[in-house]
Amino acid sequence: MDDKQSAVAGATDIQARRSGLSAEKRRLLERRMKGELKNTSAEAQGIPRRDESGPHPLSFAQQRLWFLDQLMPGNPFYNVPSAHYVEGPFSVGVLQRCVNEIARRHASLRTTFSIVDSQPVQVVHASAEVPLPVMDLRGVPRDLQEKRVREIVSAEAAGSFDLSASVFRVKLVRLEPELHVLLVTLHHIVTDGWSNGLFMRELAQLHVAFSSGLPSPLPELRIQYSDFSHWQRERLRNGLEKAQLEYWNGQLRGAPALLQLPVDRPRPSTQSFRAAAKEISIGADVTRGLRALSERSGATLFMTLLAAFSVLLYRYSGQQDMVIGTPTANRNHRDIEPLIGFFVNTLALRLDLTGEPTVMELLARVRSVTLQAYDNQDVPFERLIEQLGLERDMSRNPLIQATFALQNVHNAAVDLPNLTLRPYLSEIETVRFDMEVHLFEKDAGLGGYFVYSTDLFDGDTIERLMRHYATLLDAMVAQPQTRISKLPLLGADERQRIVVEWNRTAADYPRDRCAHELFEAQAARTPDAVAVESAGVTLTYAQLNRRANQLACALRADGVGPENLVGVCMERSVELVVALLGVWKAGAAYVPLDPAYPPERLRFMLEDSRARVVLTQSRLRDRLAGSAVPAWCLDDDAHALKGEGADNAPAGTGPGNLAYVIYTSGSTGQPKGVAIEHRGLVNYLSWCTTAYDVADGYGAPVHSSIGFDATITSLLSPLMV
């Protein structure tokens, strides 16, 4: 770097740090000083001052929030609350004076909203005395104080505003004589993140002066927010909007309207904005690696972190074309830098992950898109949505459902003479998008939050997503030439658990046995134990085994053997159990036929399976009319089976032979038979008797149809123990 470049970089850094700019903004400022970015003449001129009395038009950003407030009056989800511990001796009267002085300085805090000639307008009031109610909790036990403060903070954040009456409130909670919590709540229509920082800095400076009997040290503001709203509209009308909209129309034409992330529950028809947040921390070593990678690729840290986030969303959604939002302070004129107001804009960054890019290739794409977006950041997002003609949907935000931001500083304590202002970290309860990622630079590494809609996501899902994001960051640093589809998502522990431990499913079971042989073994162990009961009929294991053997003997005599199919059309009964075991002992497989099925379906299943015979009950014979398959009614023919052999006989089958063929529901229009072998059935029965803790002496009710595959569990597993 030559001397001139060094001087530019040094001046850039000093100016940016004094302004509280992020590393991203510092880099952009450096490019502007080098002449790479446009510097319009409007930026070099002062913003005109107008008569404050008004009324004044809304800025484009205000216009959208006003419209949303009309749709859902009093909606608290665009409140911007903050809370700070105030530690040390101070006067409530001095604090009141500070708050009133800030309201005097910033007309936005004295503004309400009305309708004139059918148009919403800003009404700036000449003065505003801001009430400062004090809640005294000194009498509350210490162990209950924190709970009470949380409730108060939450209630303040959820309290609605009537925009026609007020946009700003404060409250003080006294915990001890020298410990308070200051609550400041503004509607987003008059503030943003930059403004919140300004408010607290001015409060601190004023408190120091007023506590010492000194006048305000703050210079008078040259313009007010209403002047900006006039200037913004005139500036855009003078050709800037047309030029920038041309860019955005080309950039976003055909962009996907929705980011198809897998969610834990269906998207509700109307957003509730309810949220929770998970904290993320990125270590110093990884952060140093990310900075080095950014330098090598000519990108900023923001761009690299954004690229990783886009890879994460791509790997979760499968989308290679996506739009991610990022907030920009939009303080693009020196006159508006010291103003409290709603200036922040949202940039729609359309990222292209097609073509299997490497990490370095993706960084180049992200860099190009980001810099072009900053070159065209003057068009408010609200105007962009109007121009694109996107369909409004109350279930989601238009165009953008996920946002990403990086700040260079985070809320920190402010030390004053004899007083400390320290942020009170309350729970995040609202979110304006499906997911918002807020990262900030800290002394060692990065920190931040993944804020998410609780309508869509569970906390466990977000924690897993954050782990995968951290893994991607590690991988991008270590493997910058790797294609993004090949970057690992799983950390070592998660990979071990999912890939190794969850697939460690090998289990011992009697691989050389058939299902009926398991029953025969149990019958030999407990011949006198009750095996089945139905409608007052009880069979022991010995009795059930004998009757099944007799049926098997008759079937074999009729030519039924291995790989033959036998239909079983019976209601739940003792005969049903006899039939299934008898078919197996004959070496055949059964086809379950639900008697409730239409006769046409029963006939189809018998014909399609080529069943040799169908076992049924006399009261069901008519259900099988028209079928050519011979029917045996076991309740009528039971006496004919008594002469058959009652002892176990080899069935001639092994684990690879069919146990049963069950027909699907026919969702494709035609039922299809699924063939189940003995080895699969034995494997399952061995597992379920353990998993369901099927114990000796305990049975199970069989309350579902034989045509339902899950009936296997309740019907057969108790018989095996």
XYZ file of C-alpha atoms in Angstrom:
721
model
C 0.000 0.000 0.000
C 1.490 3.404 -0.977
C 1.437 6.523 1.234
C -1.707 7.894 -0.399
C -3.567 4.638 0.108
C -2.321 4.460 3.702
C -3.592 7.959 4.355
C -6.980 7.113 2.856
C -7.272 3.936 4.908
C -6.208 5.728 8.091
C -8.637 8.595 7.607
C -11.382 6.144 6.737
C -10.832 4.124 9.895
C -10.815 7.186 12.158
C -13.926 8.694 10.592
C -15.768 5.385 10.598
C -14.931 4.508 14.181
C -15.989 7.947 15.379
C -19.326 7.357 13.649
C -19.712 3.881 15.122
C -19.618 2.258 11.705
C -19.185 -1.465 11.194
C -16.244 -2.970 9.351
C -18.554 -3.301 6.330
C -19.339 0.393 6.326
C -15.678 1.288 6.870
C -14.760 -0.610 3.728
C -17.513 1.083 1.744
C -16.406 4.486 3.026
C -12.857 3.714 1.907
C -14.129 2.844 -1.567
C -16.089 6.095 -1.683
C -12.975 8.088 -0.723
C -11.092 6.323 -3.506
C -13.809 7.375 -5.934
C -15.111 3.868 -6.628
C -18.625 4.657 -5.410
C -20.990 7.360 -6.583
C -21.203 10.552 -4.542
C -24.255 12.466 -5.657
C -24.388 16.224 -5.522
C -27.376 15.941 -3.185
C -25.137 14.383 -0.551
C -22.763 17.340 -0.750
C -25.593 19.869 -0.235
C -27.398 20.531 3.012
C -30.942 19.220 3.513
C -33.332 22.212 3.479
C -34.955 23.235 6.763
C -38.729 23.708 6.697
C -41.345 25.141 8.970
C -41.753 22.591 11.745
C -45.459 23.239 12.249
C -46.386 21.133 9.235
C -48.184 18.890 8.584
C -45.483 16.860 6.877
C -45.502 13.804 4.637
C -44.415 10.475 6.033
C -41.133 9.022 4.920
C -41.526 5.885 2.851
C -40.433 3.719 5.762
C -42.957 5.417 8.067
C -45.661 4.978 5.470
C -45.397 1.188 5.596
C -45.495 1.057 9.406
C -48.454 3.432 9.477
C -50.258 1.178 7.000
C -49.522 -1.908 9.129
C -50.828 -0.073 12.188
C -54.056 0.605 10.322
C -54.383 -3.098 9.547
C -53.693 -4.113 13.144
C -54.244 -1.068 15.386
C -52.143 -1.057 18.534
C -50.025 -3.972 17.359
C -47.021 -3.988 19.743
C -44.707 -5.897 17.428
C -43.235 -2.697 16.032
C -42.395 -1.376 19.474
C -38.691 -0.791 20.085
C -38.128 -1.276 23.820
C -34.887 -0.941 25.738
C -34.055 -1.229 29.412
C -30.994 -0.171 31.402
C -29.875 -0.600 34.966
C -28.981 2.777 36.491
C -26.442 2.203 39.269
C -25.439 5.015 41.599
C -26.952 8.135 43.152
C -29.086 10.245 40.855
C -32.063 12.579 40.878
C -35.341 11.591 39.265
C -35.877 15.280 38.573
C -32.601 15.485 36.648
C -33.533 12.374 34.669
C -36.919 13.895 33.851
C -35.195 17.051 32.617
C -32.842 14.969 30.425
C -35.718 13.085 28.813
C -37.649 16.290 28.132
C -34.568 17.901 26.614
C -34.083 14.965 24.248
C -37.743 15.282 23.217
C -37.238 19.033 22.686
C -34.160 18.429 20.519
C -35.694 15.679 18.387
C -39.024 16.607 16.821
C -39.616 12.941 15.941
C -40.305 12.290 19.636
C -42.925 15.086 19.613
C -44.623 13.728 16.504
C -47.995 12.052 16.168
C -49.729 10.805 13.036
C -53.002 11.910 11.546
C -54.890 11.946 8.243
C -55.211 15.144 6.195
C -56.946 15.119 2.806
C -57.054 11.307 2.926
C -53.270 11.112 3.373
C -51.313 10.161 6.502
C -49.160 13.023 7.785
C -46.721 13.818 10.563
C -47.955 16.345 13.108
C -45.047 17.859 15.042
C -46.042 19.328 18.405
C -44.298 22.427 19.667
C -43.425 20.919 23.031
C -43.745 17.672 24.901
C -43.541 16.980 28.601
C -42.758 13.274 28.803
C -44.204 11.671 31.951
C -41.745 9.671 34.054
C -43.724 7.350 36.332
C -41.718 5.638 39.068
C -42.562 2.152 40.333
C -41.101 1.482 43.760
C -40.128 -2.150 44.384
C -37.947 -1.524 47.420
C -40.476 -3.296 49.620
C -40.442 -6.431 47.447
C -38.132 -9.236 48.690
C -34.923 -9.485 46.668
C -35.698 -12.992 45.460
C -38.964 -11.715 43.945
C -37.689 -8.402 42.601
C -36.089 -9.868 39.476
C -39.269 -11.759 38.578
C -41.320 -8.602 39.051
C -38.897 -6.550 36.915
C -39.112 -9.115 34.119
C -42.886 -8.865 34.203
C -42.767 -5.056 34.073
C -40.227 -5.034 31.230
C -42.328 -7.522 29.249
C -45.533 -5.564 29.860
C -43.891 -2.299 28.776
C -42.601 -3.887 25.584
C -46.060 -5.269 24.827
C -47.928 -2.051 25.572
C -49.542 -0.593 22.468
C -49.224 2.918 21.048
C -51.981 5.048 19.594
C -49.985 6.767 16.862
C -52.406 9.661 16.842
C -51.525 10.393 20.482
C -47.966 9.280 21.332
C -44.921 7.393 20.074
C -42.658 7.511 23.125
C -42.810 6.587 26.816
C -40.404 6.066 29.695
C -40.719 4.437 33.101
C -38.417 4.059 36.082
C -38.386 1.056 38.432
C -36.718 1.647 41.814
C -35.085 -1.457 43.293
C -32.783 0.135 45.855
C -31.927 3.717 46.755
C -29.075 3.622 44.224
C -30.286 0.934 41.816
C -33.020 1.542 39.240
C -34.162 0.121 35.899
C -34.936 2.690 33.208
C -37.408 1.571 30.541
C -37.554 3.451 27.243
C -40.109 2.362 24.645
C -40.570 3.989 21.242
C -42.609 2.974 18.253
C -40.424 1.921 15.336
C -42.084 4.634 13.233
C -39.809 7.200 14.956
C -36.698 5.205 15.786
C -34.204 2.538 14.732
C -31.119 0.875 16.153
C -28.825 3.839 15.417
C -31.376 6.164 17.064
C -31.494 4.056 20.217
C -27.744 4.470 20.578
C -28.082 8.229 20.043
C -30.780 8.440 22.703
C -28.650 6.762 25.365
C -25.531 8.761 24.458
C -27.422 12.038 24.655
C -29.044 10.959 27.924
C -25.616 10.258 29.402
C -24.122 13.583 28.249
C -27.112 15.578 29.447
C -27.126 13.834 32.820
C -23.486 14.706 33.420
C -24.145 18.375 32.583
C -27.478 18.803 34.375
C -26.211 17.020 37.504
C -23.428 19.607 37.697
C -25.724 22.566 37.111
C -24.397 23.104 33.596
C -26.398 23.757 30.420
C -26.766 21.179 27.681
C -23.464 20.517 25.915
C -25.238 19.222 22.796
C -25.251 21.401 19.664
C -28.613 22.303 18.213
C -29.733 20.103 15.344
C -29.650 21.753 11.944
C -32.679 19.842 10.618
C -35.406 17.539 11.914
C -36.861 14.231 10.705
C -39.747 15.964 8.924
C -37.175 17.846 6.832
C -35.672 14.494 5.850
C -39.054 13.086 4.767
C -39.613 16.090 2.437
C -36.049 15.814 1.103
C -36.296 12.054 0.594
C -39.386 12.344 -1.571
C -38.015 15.247 -3.624
C -34.663 13.537 -4.093
C -36.226 10.349 -5.358
C -38.554 12.278 -7.650
C -35.554 13.986 -9.234
C -34.411 10.886 -11.104
C -32.594 8.947 -8.396
C -35.506 6.615 -7.763
C -35.930 5.798 -11.449
C -32.272 4.900 -11.881
C -32.106 2.759 -8.766
C -35.444 1.059 -9.375
C -34.159 0.049 -12.788
C -31.326 -1.771 -11.037
C -33.605 -3.448 -8.482
C -36.171 -4.487 -11.072
C -33.461 -6.200 -13.069
C -31.866 -7.733 -9.994
C -35.051 -9.114 -8.438
C -37.080 -10.035 -11.515
C -38.170 -13.665 -11.118
C -36.785 -13.956 -7.586
C -38.434 -16.641 -5.433
C -41.221 -15.209 -3.293
C -40.613 -17.636 -0.432
C -37.598 -19.176 1.244
C -38.588 -22.829 1.519
C -36.990 -23.699 4.840
C -38.289 -26.865 6.481
C -40.402 -25.792 9.457
C -41.681 -27.607 12.530
C -45.320 -26.640 12.014
C -47.497 -25.190 9.232
C -47.272 -21.461 8.560
C -50.303 -19.707 10.128
C -52.528 -17.604 7.883
C -51.549 -14.441 9.785
C -48.186 -13.727 11.385
C -48.241 -13.429 15.159
C -44.644 -12.087 15.329
C -44.069 -14.156 18.485
C -40.398 -14.988 18.844
C -37.609 -16.485 20.867
C -33.850 -16.263 20.468
C -30.840 -18.531 20.796
C -27.400 -17.158 21.542
C -24.436 -18.047 19.343
C -20.728 -17.539 19.977
C -17.928 -17.852 17.434
C -14.434 -18.238 18.861
C -11.448 -15.972 18.336
C -9.478 -18.507 16.254
C -12.332 -19.031 13.796
C -12.961 -15.294 13.624
C -9.304 -14.645 12.783
C -9.544 -17.278 10.063
C -12.704 -15.631 8.687
C -11.000 -12.242 8.601
C -8.025 -13.714 6.758
C -10.323 -15.478 4.276
C -12.178 -12.208 3.725
C -8.943 -10.389 2.995
C -7.808 -13.029 0.500
C -11.100 -12.859 -1.363
C -11.405 -9.064 -1.350
C -14.542 -9.305 0.764
C -15.491 -7.977 4.177
C -16.204 -10.053 7.270
C -19.891 -9.287 6.788
C -19.815 -10.696 3.263
C -18.079 -13.880 4.398
C -20.520 -14.449 7.270
C -23.428 -13.744 4.911
C -22.052 -16.218 2.352
C -21.906 -18.902 5.040
C -25.493 -18.121 6.053
C -26.616 -18.462 2.427
C -24.905 -21.862 2.215
C -26.709 -22.917 5.386
C -30.089 -21.893 3.948
C -29.265 -23.625 0.646
C -28.342 -26.860 2.380
C -31.531 -26.769 4.452
C -33.946 -25.655 1.717
C -32.346 -26.941 -1.483
C -32.798 -23.444 -2.989
C -29.883 -22.130 -5.013
C -31.622 -18.826 -5.685
C -32.629 -16.879 -2.577
C -33.176 -13.376 -1.258
C -31.733 -12.465 2.139
C -32.436 -9.120 3.742
C -29.867 -6.985 5.500
C -30.554 -3.747 7.341
C -28.599 -0.635 6.418
C -28.502 2.438 8.648
C -29.282 4.575 5.552
C -27.582 7.583 7.146
C -26.256 8.646 3.779
C -26.124 12.359 4.532
C -24.187 14.118 7.281
C -27.274 16.132 8.312
C -29.227 13.047 9.365
C -26.475 11.268 11.277
C -27.354 12.994 14.603
C -31.154 12.583 14.261
C -33.416 10.206 16.142
C -35.804 8.792 13.575
C -36.714 5.851 11.374
C -34.037 5.852 8.676
C -33.008 2.217 8.493
C -33.608 0.531 5.157
C -33.679 -3.133 4.218
C -31.610 -4.286 1.260
C -32.798 -7.343 -0.634
C -29.655 -9.303 -1.513
C -30.412 -11.902 -4.174
C -27.735 -14.545 -3.954
C -26.960 -17.043 -6.694
C -25.607 -20.403 -5.520
C -26.106 -22.255 -8.799
C -23.374 -24.120 -10.635
C -21.676 -25.740 -7.663
C -19.439 -22.752 -6.779
C -16.464 -23.106 -4.477
C -16.264 -21.026 -1.315
C -14.016 -18.478 -3.039
C -16.316 -18.279 -6.055
C -19.345 -17.725 -3.837
C -17.543 -14.986 -1.906
C -16.889 -13.171 -5.186
C -20.599 -13.384 -6.050
C -21.696 -12.179 -2.614
C -19.195 -9.296 -2.746
C -20.502 -8.146 -6.122
C -24.173 -8.320 -5.094
C -23.553 -6.547 -1.794
C -21.570 -3.656 -3.269
C -24.133 -3.114 -6.014
C -26.902 -3.110 -3.399
C -25.117 -0.427 -1.377
C -24.697 1.626 -4.547
C -28.506 1.530 -4.897
C -29.591 1.692 -1.271
C -31.564 4.960 -1.460
C -34.784 3.391 -2.705
C -36.790 2.417 0.388
C -37.693 -1.237 0.618
C -41.355 -0.233 0.835
C -41.153 1.509 -2.541
C -39.380 -1.484 -4.023
C -42.177 -3.828 -2.949
C -44.756 -1.481 -4.501
C -42.846 -1.285 -7.780
C -42.330 -5.033 -8.014
C -46.068 -5.553 -7.617
C -45.592 -8.465 -5.218
C -48.691 -10.162 -3.931
C -49.395 -9.294 -0.300
C -49.711 -12.242 2.034
C -50.473 -11.753 5.731
C -48.741 -15.044 6.534
C -45.263 -13.803 5.621
C -43.146 -10.823 4.692
C -42.931 -10.001 1.000
C -39.756 -11.132 -0.781
C -37.670 -11.552 2.400
C -38.198 -14.097 5.159
C -34.668 -14.192 6.599
C -32.339 -11.320 7.468
C -28.677 -11.117 8.405
C -26.801 -8.293 10.128
C -23.346 -7.663 11.586
C -22.599 -4.804 13.972
C -19.137 -3.828 15.138
C -20.256 -2.945 18.675
C -22.756 -4.422 21.064
C -24.608 -2.897 23.989
C -22.087 -2.087 26.686
C -22.135 -0.339 30.041
C -21.656 3.457 30.058
C -19.675 4.799 33.013
C -20.495 8.351 34.134
C -19.246 10.246 37.168
C -20.766 8.323 40.109
C -23.216 6.569 37.766
C -23.263 3.535 35.474
C -25.801 2.738 32.754
C -25.815 -1.007 32.104
C -28.099 -2.796 29.612
C -30.827 -4.934 31.126
C -30.892 -8.015 28.924
C -34.526 -8.973 28.532
C -35.998 -11.860 26.597
C -36.548 -11.291 22.874
C -40.267 -11.830 22.324
C -40.985 -10.454 18.838
C -39.565 -10.974 15.359
C -40.505 -9.308 12.071
C -39.251 -12.071 9.771
C -39.230 -15.859 9.966
C -35.613 -15.696 11.080
C -33.237 -12.862 11.925
C -29.517 -13.316 12.558
C -27.834 -10.553 14.533
C -24.078 -10.893 14.981
C -21.718 -8.420 16.597
C -17.996 -8.104 16.944
C -16.515 -8.435 20.413
C -13.031 -8.529 21.887
C -12.513 -12.212 21.246
C -14.501 -13.454 18.294
C -18.146 -12.907 17.442
C -21.376 -13.188 19.346
C -25.010 -12.760 18.553
C -28.467 -14.245 18.310
C -30.611 -16.295 15.989
C -34.095 -14.829 16.500
C -36.905 -16.987 15.137
C -40.651 -17.176 14.780
C -42.046 -19.581 17.351
C -45.031 -20.097 15.034
C -42.687 -21.981 12.698
C -39.656 -23.276 14.566
C -38.818 -25.157 17.750
C -35.827 -24.157 19.820
C -34.088 -27.486 19.175
C -34.314 -26.875 15.429
C -32.645 -23.472 15.745
C -29.909 -24.838 18.011
C -29.134 -27.517 15.434
C -29.140 -24.923 12.672
C -26.681 -22.758 14.653
C -24.369 -25.738 15.181
C -24.386 -26.358 11.450
C -23.652 -22.677 10.782
C -20.627 -22.827 13.094
C -19.427 -25.999 11.361
C -19.761 -24.308 7.958
C -17.672 -21.350 9.137
C -14.910 -23.712 10.273
C -15.043 -25.584 6.974
C -14.990 -22.443 4.828
C -11.827 -21.277 6.572
C -10.161 -24.680 6.243
C -11.404 -25.565 2.740
C -11.894 -22.365 0.678
C -11.538 -24.234 -2.633
C -14.212 -26.801 -1.737
C -17.570 -26.695 -3.491
C -20.291 -25.465 -1.141
C -22.375 -28.617 -1.566
C -19.460 -30.651 -0.176
C -18.839 -28.562 2.940
C -19.625 -30.528 6.103
C -22.633 -29.566 8.197
C -22.216 -32.058 11.016
C -19.689 -31.568 13.774
C -17.669 -34.555 14.963
C -19.987 -35.378 17.886
C -23.179 -35.009 15.849
C -21.731 -37.034 12.988
C -20.745 -39.818 15.403
C -24.240 -39.836 16.891
C -26.204 -39.735 13.608
C -23.987 -41.693 11.243
C -22.502 -44.257 13.632
C -24.551 -44.614 16.801
C -28.016 -44.267 15.273
C -27.073 -46.804 12.597
C -25.744 -49.258 15.126
C -28.932 -51.299 14.816
C -27.564 -54.821 14.641
C -29.489 -57.096 17.010
C -29.460 -60.791 17.688
C -32.616 -62.745 16.886
C -33.372 -66.356 15.921
C -32.361 -66.041 12.284
C -32.931 -69.755 11.530
C -36.507 -69.916 12.820
C -39.975 -69.305 11.390
C -42.737 -67.507 13.284
C -44.774 -70.632 14.015
C -41.656 -72.329 15.393
C -41.331 -69.552 17.988
C -44.916 -70.268 19.019
C -44.251 -74.024 19.180
C -41.283 -73.407 21.470
C -43.406 -71.288 23.793
C -46.184 -73.924 23.768
C -43.607 -76.500 24.852
C -42.482 -74.240 27.736
C -45.957 -73.278 29.006
C -48.487 -75.785 27.644
C -51.102 -75.059 30.315
C -50.895 -71.248 30.202
C -53.764 -69.378 28.561
C -52.884 -68.509 24.975
C -56.065 -66.856 23.638
C -59.483 -65.806 24.889
C -62.482 -64.657 22.863
C -66.228 -64.497 23.469
C -66.043 -66.850 26.443
C -63.791 -69.374 24.675
C -60.351 -69.978 26.173
C -57.510 -72.033 24.717
C -54.261 -72.934 26.405
C -51.030 -73.041 24.467
C -51.316 -76.861 24.180
C -54.917 -76.658 22.932
C -54.158 -73.891 20.439
C -51.115 -75.766 19.145
C -53.122 -78.979 18.735
C -55.927 -77.298 16.771
C -53.434 -75.458 14.547
C -51.660 -78.770 13.835
C -54.962 -80.400 12.882
C -55.752 -77.570 10.446
C -52.236 -77.781 8.998
C -52.607 -81.479 8.464
C -55.887 -80.953 6.553
C -54.376 -78.192 4.419
C -51.354 -80.299 3.514
C -53.688 -83.135 2.564
C -55.414 -80.700 0.206
C -52.114 -79.950 -1.515
C -51.265 -76.696 0.311
C -47.540 -76.267 0.941
C -44.579 -73.830 0.917
C -45.074 -70.599 -1.069
C -48.795 -71.331 -1.517
C -51.169 -68.605 -0.356
C -54.263 -69.143 1.780
C -56.870 -66.444 2.221
C -58.022 -65.733 5.790
C -61.306 -63.818 5.969
C -62.385 -63.835 9.610
C -63.524 -61.589 12.381
C -61.410 -61.477 15.526
C -61.923 -64.852 17.214
C -60.200 -67.989 18.451
C -60.626 -69.448 14.958
C -58.614 -66.544 13.486
C -55.570 -67.404 15.595
C -55.950 -71.099 14.781
C -56.120 -70.240 11.071
C -52.935 -68.160 10.980
C -50.868 -70.713 12.886
C -52.358 -73.590 10.881
C -51.459 -71.945 7.559
C -47.851 -71.495 8.711
C -47.609 -75.031 10.051
C -48.790 -76.261 6.621
C -45.846 -74.405 5.091
C -48.037 -71.794 3.380
C -48.500 -68.042 3.775
C -51.762 -66.287 4.546
C -53.495 -63.357 2.833
C -55.441 -61.260 5.402
C -58.913 -60.323 4.132
C -60.862 -57.780 6.170
C -64.511 -58.910 6.208
C -65.552 -55.227 6.164
C -64.053 -54.768 2.681
C -66.455 -54.612 -0.286
C -67.023 -58.032 -1.891
C -65.449 -56.786 -5.117
C -62.211 -55.968 -3.335
C -62.162 -59.331 -1.532
C -62.662 -61.149 -4.848
C -59.871 -59.122 -6.456
C -57.419 -59.941 -3.644
C -58.211 -63.664 -3.804
C -57.850 -63.769 -7.579
C -54.741 -61.559 -7.698
C -52.972 -63.613 -5.010
C -54.019 -66.938 -6.591
C -55.013 -68.259 -3.172
C -55.436 -72.056 -3.007
C -58.206 -71.869 -0.412
C -59.830 -69.250 1.834
C -60.460 -69.873 5.542
C -63.546 -68.114 6.862
C -66.579 -68.358 9.155
C -70.025 -69.463 8.089
C -71.603 -66.048 8.769
C -69.119 -64.488 6.326
C -69.515 -66.941 3.460
C -71.795 -64.561 1.547
C -69.029 -61.931 1.556
C -67.036 -64.273 -0.688
C -69.822 -65.078 -3.147
C -68.676 -65.058 -6.729
C -65.137 -66.151 -5.955
C -63.877 -69.392 -7.457
C -61.560 -70.026 -4.499
C -62.821 -72.857 -2.252
C -63.940 -71.654 1.189
C -63.497 -73.577 4.462
C -65.702 -72.437 7.324
C -63.707 -73.334 10.400
C -66.637 -72.953 12.805
C -68.719 -75.484 10.782
C -65.863 -77.828 9.873
C -64.115 -77.898 13.238
C -65.427 -81.417 13.996
C -64.004 -82.643 10.690
C -60.515 -81.585 11.765
C -60.497 -83.536 15.008
C -59.324 -86.667 13.242
C -56.265 -84.945 11.838
C -52.787 -85.257 13.328
C -52.341 -83.195 16.491
C -48.538 -83.265 16.736
C -46.037 -80.796 15.335
C -44.834 -81.781 11.897
C -42.132 -80.212 9.717
C -43.646 -77.484 7.543
C -40.842 -77.616 4.997
C -40.267 -73.872 5.220
C -37.362 -71.715 6.276
C -36.748 -68.051 7.150
C -36.755 -67.094 3.461
C -40.251 -68.420 2.800
C -43.347 -66.227 2.747
C -45.238 -65.667 6.005
C -48.032 -63.497 4.622
C -48.992 -61.194 1.746
C -50.829 -58.039 2.807
C -52.543 -55.731 0.335
C -52.040 -51.974 0.362
C -54.928 -49.538 0.648
C -54.885 -48.970 -3.095
C -54.135 -45.242 -3.118
C -52.896 -45.615 -6.705
C -56.234 -47.045 -7.779
C -55.406 -50.733 -7.503
C -54.415 -52.647 -4.334
C -50.988 -54.264 -4.440
C -49.774 -57.202 -2.406
C -46.675 -56.802 -0.205
C -44.819 -60.035 0.517
C -43.407 -60.559 4.051
C -40.935 -63.367 4.735
C -40.596 -65.257 7.996
C -37.147 -63.782 8.677
C -38.527 -60.249 8.603
C -41.490 -61.173 10.782
C -39.307 -63.009 13.313
C -36.890 -60.076 13.410
C -39.751 -57.679 14.117
C -41.391 -59.880 16.747
C -38.062 -60.315 18.527
C -37.629 -56.552 18.610
C -41.132 -55.559 19.631
C -41.414 -58.054 22.503
C -38.385 -56.307 24.029
C -39.177 -52.733 22.987
C -42.768 -52.951 24.242
C -41.777 -54.967 27.318
C -44.170 -57.820 26.510
C -43.957 -59.869 29.688
C -44.873 -63.428 30.675
C -48.485 -63.731 31.775
C -49.645 -60.483 30.215
C -51.767 -60.242 27.100
C -52.935 -57.569 24.709
C -56.364 -56.791 23.258
C -56.621 -57.295 19.513
C -58.872 -54.397 18.517
C -57.893 -53.776 14.892
C -58.505 -55.551 11.637
C -56.335 -58.402 10.425
C -56.003 -56.375 7.225
C -54.061 -53.720 9.179
C -50.373 -54.570 9.354
C -49.935 -53.192 12.882
C -52.336 -55.886 14.165
C -49.345 -58.234 13.956
C -47.932 -56.587 17.086
C -50.896 -57.095 19.413
C -51.921 -60.461 17.926
C -48.617 -62.319 17.787
C -46.096 -60.749 20.182
C -47.860 -61.941 23.390
C -48.028 -65.484 21.992
C -44.220 -65.588 21.730
C -43.656 -65.055 25.466
